[in-house]
Amino acid sequence: MRREFRIDLESYKENQLRRRIDSFMQKYQAEDYSTFIKLLKTKQNVYEAFLNHLTINVSEFFRDPKKFDELERIHLPELLNRKKDLKIWSAACSIGAEPFSVAIILHEIGSGGNHRILGTDVDKNILRRASLGKFSGDALKNVSKHRIKKYFTPDSKSYQINDSIRKKVTFRHHDLLQDKYDTGFDLIMCRNVNIYFTREAQDRVNSQFARSLNPGGILFIGASEMIFNYNRLGLTKISHGFYRKTAN
Ligand SMILES: C[S@@+](CC[C@H](N)C(=O)[O-])C[C@H]1O[C@@H](n2cnc3c(N)ncnc32)[C@H](O)[C@@H]1O
């Protein structure tokens, strides 16, 4: 996989990955790995489906509402106190609900700053979906009625996010395990993807995030995640899920 597709499967937790690969191979009736690789090489749509299948894409707006509430009440206002224009990265953003949630908050409290919000993922299909900004009702279950009315236009089966918010997020392909990390971020969100990686890969990813943050910048991780060696990475723990890059 590394040679043919530049995919680093070794950095994913083995048992989980094996189960996902096995079920995928069964679905596409690939009896062994060489047939499987051949199939991925010849059928672009199967290859894309495999990337899609590698991890779960499930996401929603304001996932873990208490933590988003903390972000809105405490951390973003604090960042905005120090800087008018924020640079924000939602890494492994899936359908885009996460960067759009932040765009909504900043629209309300961002005092007109010229913020840059980047959403990245390894899965190009999901990025195409994200940039359309169309969501099922399920993804909006934590969004208040007031915000739904203000920022979404419903159609028969889905909700279209309004252009005022959609245009605030730029989507780009990025593989956390292989690609170079941009720098100068005030807030990095990376939630519910590290759980799929080996401990070693998690350490690598987190230390790259620490380097990508501005001093005083914040790393926001998933509710079931933890960074054990945050001190060594130059981070301090603010609360469960939030770490701050120590000022130089
Ligand atoms: C469960 S979703 C998380 C979405 C969002 N961050 C959230 O918490 O709701 C996991 C995402 O990680 C992406 N992903 C998996 N491996 C990745 C990698 N190596 N680099 C970047 N994204 C990756 C998947 O494509 C998927 O969209």
Short mmCIF file of C-alpha atoms in Angstrom, two decimals, residues 80-193:
data_model
loop_
_atom_site.label_atom_id
_atom_site.label_comp_id
_atom_site.label_asym_id
_atom_site.label_seq_id
_atom_site.Cartn_x
_atom_site.Cartn_y
_atom_site.Cartn_z
CA LEU A 80 -9.41 37.03 20.00
CA ASN A 81 -8.30 39.27 22.85
CA ARG A 82 -4.75 38.80 21.76
CA LYS A 83 -5.23 38.77 18.00
CA LYS A 84 -7.89 40.07 15.64
CA ASP A 85 -7.42 37.62 12.75
CA LEU A 86 -7.16 33.97 13.68
CA LYS A 87 -5.69 31.11 11.68
CA ILE A 88 -7.52 27.87 12.42
CA TRP A 89 -7.09 24.27 11.25
CA SER A 90 -9.62 21.49 11.51
CA ALA A 91 -7.51 18.42 10.70
CA ALA A 92 -9.35 15.26 9.58
CA CYS A 93 -12.50 17.35 9.25
CA SER A 94 -14.62 14.74 7.44
CA ILE A 95 -17.89 16.29 6.18
CA GLY A 96 -16.82 19.75 7.39
CA ALA A 97 -19.22 20.03 10.34
CA GLU A 98 -16.30 20.84 12.66
CA PRO A 99 -14.74 23.80 10.77
CA PHE A 100 -18.23 25.13 9.95
CA SER A 101 -19.12 25.00 13.68
CA VAL A 102 -16.15 27.23 14.40
CA ALA A 103 -17.05 29.50 11.48
CA ILE A 104 -20.52 29.97 13.01
CA ILE A 105 -19.05 30.81 16.43
CA LEU A 106 -16.58 33.27 14.93
CA HIS A 107 -19.32 34.86 12.88
CA GLU A 108 -21.04 35.61 16.18
CA ILE A 109 -18.09 36.55 18.39
CA GLY A 110 -15.26 37.15 15.93
CA SER A 111 -15.80 40.90 15.79
CA GLY A 112 -15.40 41.07 12.02
CA GLY A 113 -11.87 39.68 11.97
CA ASN A 114 -10.48 38.27 8.77
CA HIS A 115 -10.15 34.71 10.05
CA ARG A 116 -8.76 31.87 7.99
CA ILE A 117 -10.31 28.46 8.63
CA LEU A 118 -8.79 25.43 6.95
CA GLY A 119 -10.45 21.99 6.85
CA THR A 120 -8.35 19.02 5.73
CA ASP A 121 -8.84 15.29 5.33
CA VAL A 122 -7.13 12.36 3.65
CA ASP A 123 -10.38 11.40 1.90
CA LYS A 124 -10.95 13.49 -1.23
CA ASN A 125 -14.56 12.35 -1.59
CA ILE A 126 -15.49 13.56 1.83
CA LEU A 127 -13.79 16.90 1.09
CA ARG A 128 -15.92 17.30 -2.02
CA ARG A 129 -18.97 16.70 0.13
CA ALA A 130 -17.74 19.11 2.79
CA SER A 131 -17.25 21.92 0.33
CA LEU A 132 -20.86 21.58 -0.87
CA GLY A 133 -22.06 22.28 2.66
CA LYS A 134 -25.12 20.03 2.51
CA PHE A 135 -25.99 18.14 5.71
CA SER A 136 -28.47 15.61 6.96
CA GLY A 137 -30.64 16.48 9.93
CA ASP A 138 -28.58 14.04 12.06
CA ALA A 139 -25.46 16.18 11.70
CA LEU A 140 -27.40 19.15 13.05
CA LYS A 141 -28.76 17.61 16.22
CA ASN A 142 -26.61 19.85 18.46
CA VAL A 143 -27.39 23.04 16.55
CA SER A 144 -29.91 25.36 18.21
CA LYS A 145 -33.15 26.16 16.37
CA HIS A 146 -32.03 29.77 16.24
CA ARG A 147 -28.77 28.87 14.49
CA ILE A 148 -30.46 26.45 12.09
CA LYS A 149 -32.81 29.20 11.04
CA LYS A 150 -30.02 31.73 10.72
CA TYR A 151 -27.35 29.69 8.95
CA PHE A 152 -29.10 26.88 7.03
CA THR A 153 -31.63 26.56 4.26
CA PRO A 154 -33.66 23.35 4.46
CA ASP A 155 -34.69 21.41 1.38
CA SER A 156 -36.66 18.17 1.21
CA LYS A 157 -34.02 15.89 2.74
CA SER A 158 -31.13 18.03 3.86
CA TYR A 159 -29.89 21.38 5.09
CA GLN A 160 -27.70 23.67 2.99
CA ILE A 161 -25.31 25.84 4.95
CA ASN A 162 -25.55 29.47 3.86
CA ASP A 163 -22.81 30.91 1.69
CA SER A 164 -21.85 33.46 4.33
CA ILE A 165 -20.53 30.55 6.47
CA ARG A 166 -19.60 28.13 3.67
CA LYS A 167 -17.17 30.60 2.12
CA LYS A 168 -15.30 31.04 5.38
CA VAL A 169 -13.80 27.55 5.25
CA THR A 170 -11.18 26.39 2.75
CA PHE A 171 -10.94 22.63 2.21
CA ARG A 172 -7.72 20.93 1.21
CA HIS A 173 -6.37 17.40 0.99
CA HIS A 174 -3.88 16.52 3.74
CA ASP A 175 -2.65 13.21 5.11
CA LEU A 176 -1.69 13.58 8.75
CA LEU A 177 0.70 10.65 8.48
CA GLN A 178 2.63 11.71 5.40
CA ASP A 179 2.24 15.35 4.47
CA LYS A 180 4.03 18.45 5.65
CA TYR A 181 2.27 20.48 8.31
CA ASP A 182 1.62 24.17 7.79
CA THR A 183 2.51 26.52 10.67
CA GLY A 184 1.28 29.68 12.35
CA PHE A 185 -2.05 28.35 13.69
CA ASP A 186 -3.85 29.88 16.65
CA LEU A 187 -6.23 26.94 17.00
CA ILE A 188 -5.87 23.37 15.77
CA MET A 189 -8.74 20.92 16.13
CA CYS A 190 -7.95 17.28 15.59
CA ARG A 191 -10.69 15.11 16.96
CA ASN A 192 -11.69 11.49 16.65
CA VAL A 193 -8.99 10.42 14.23
#
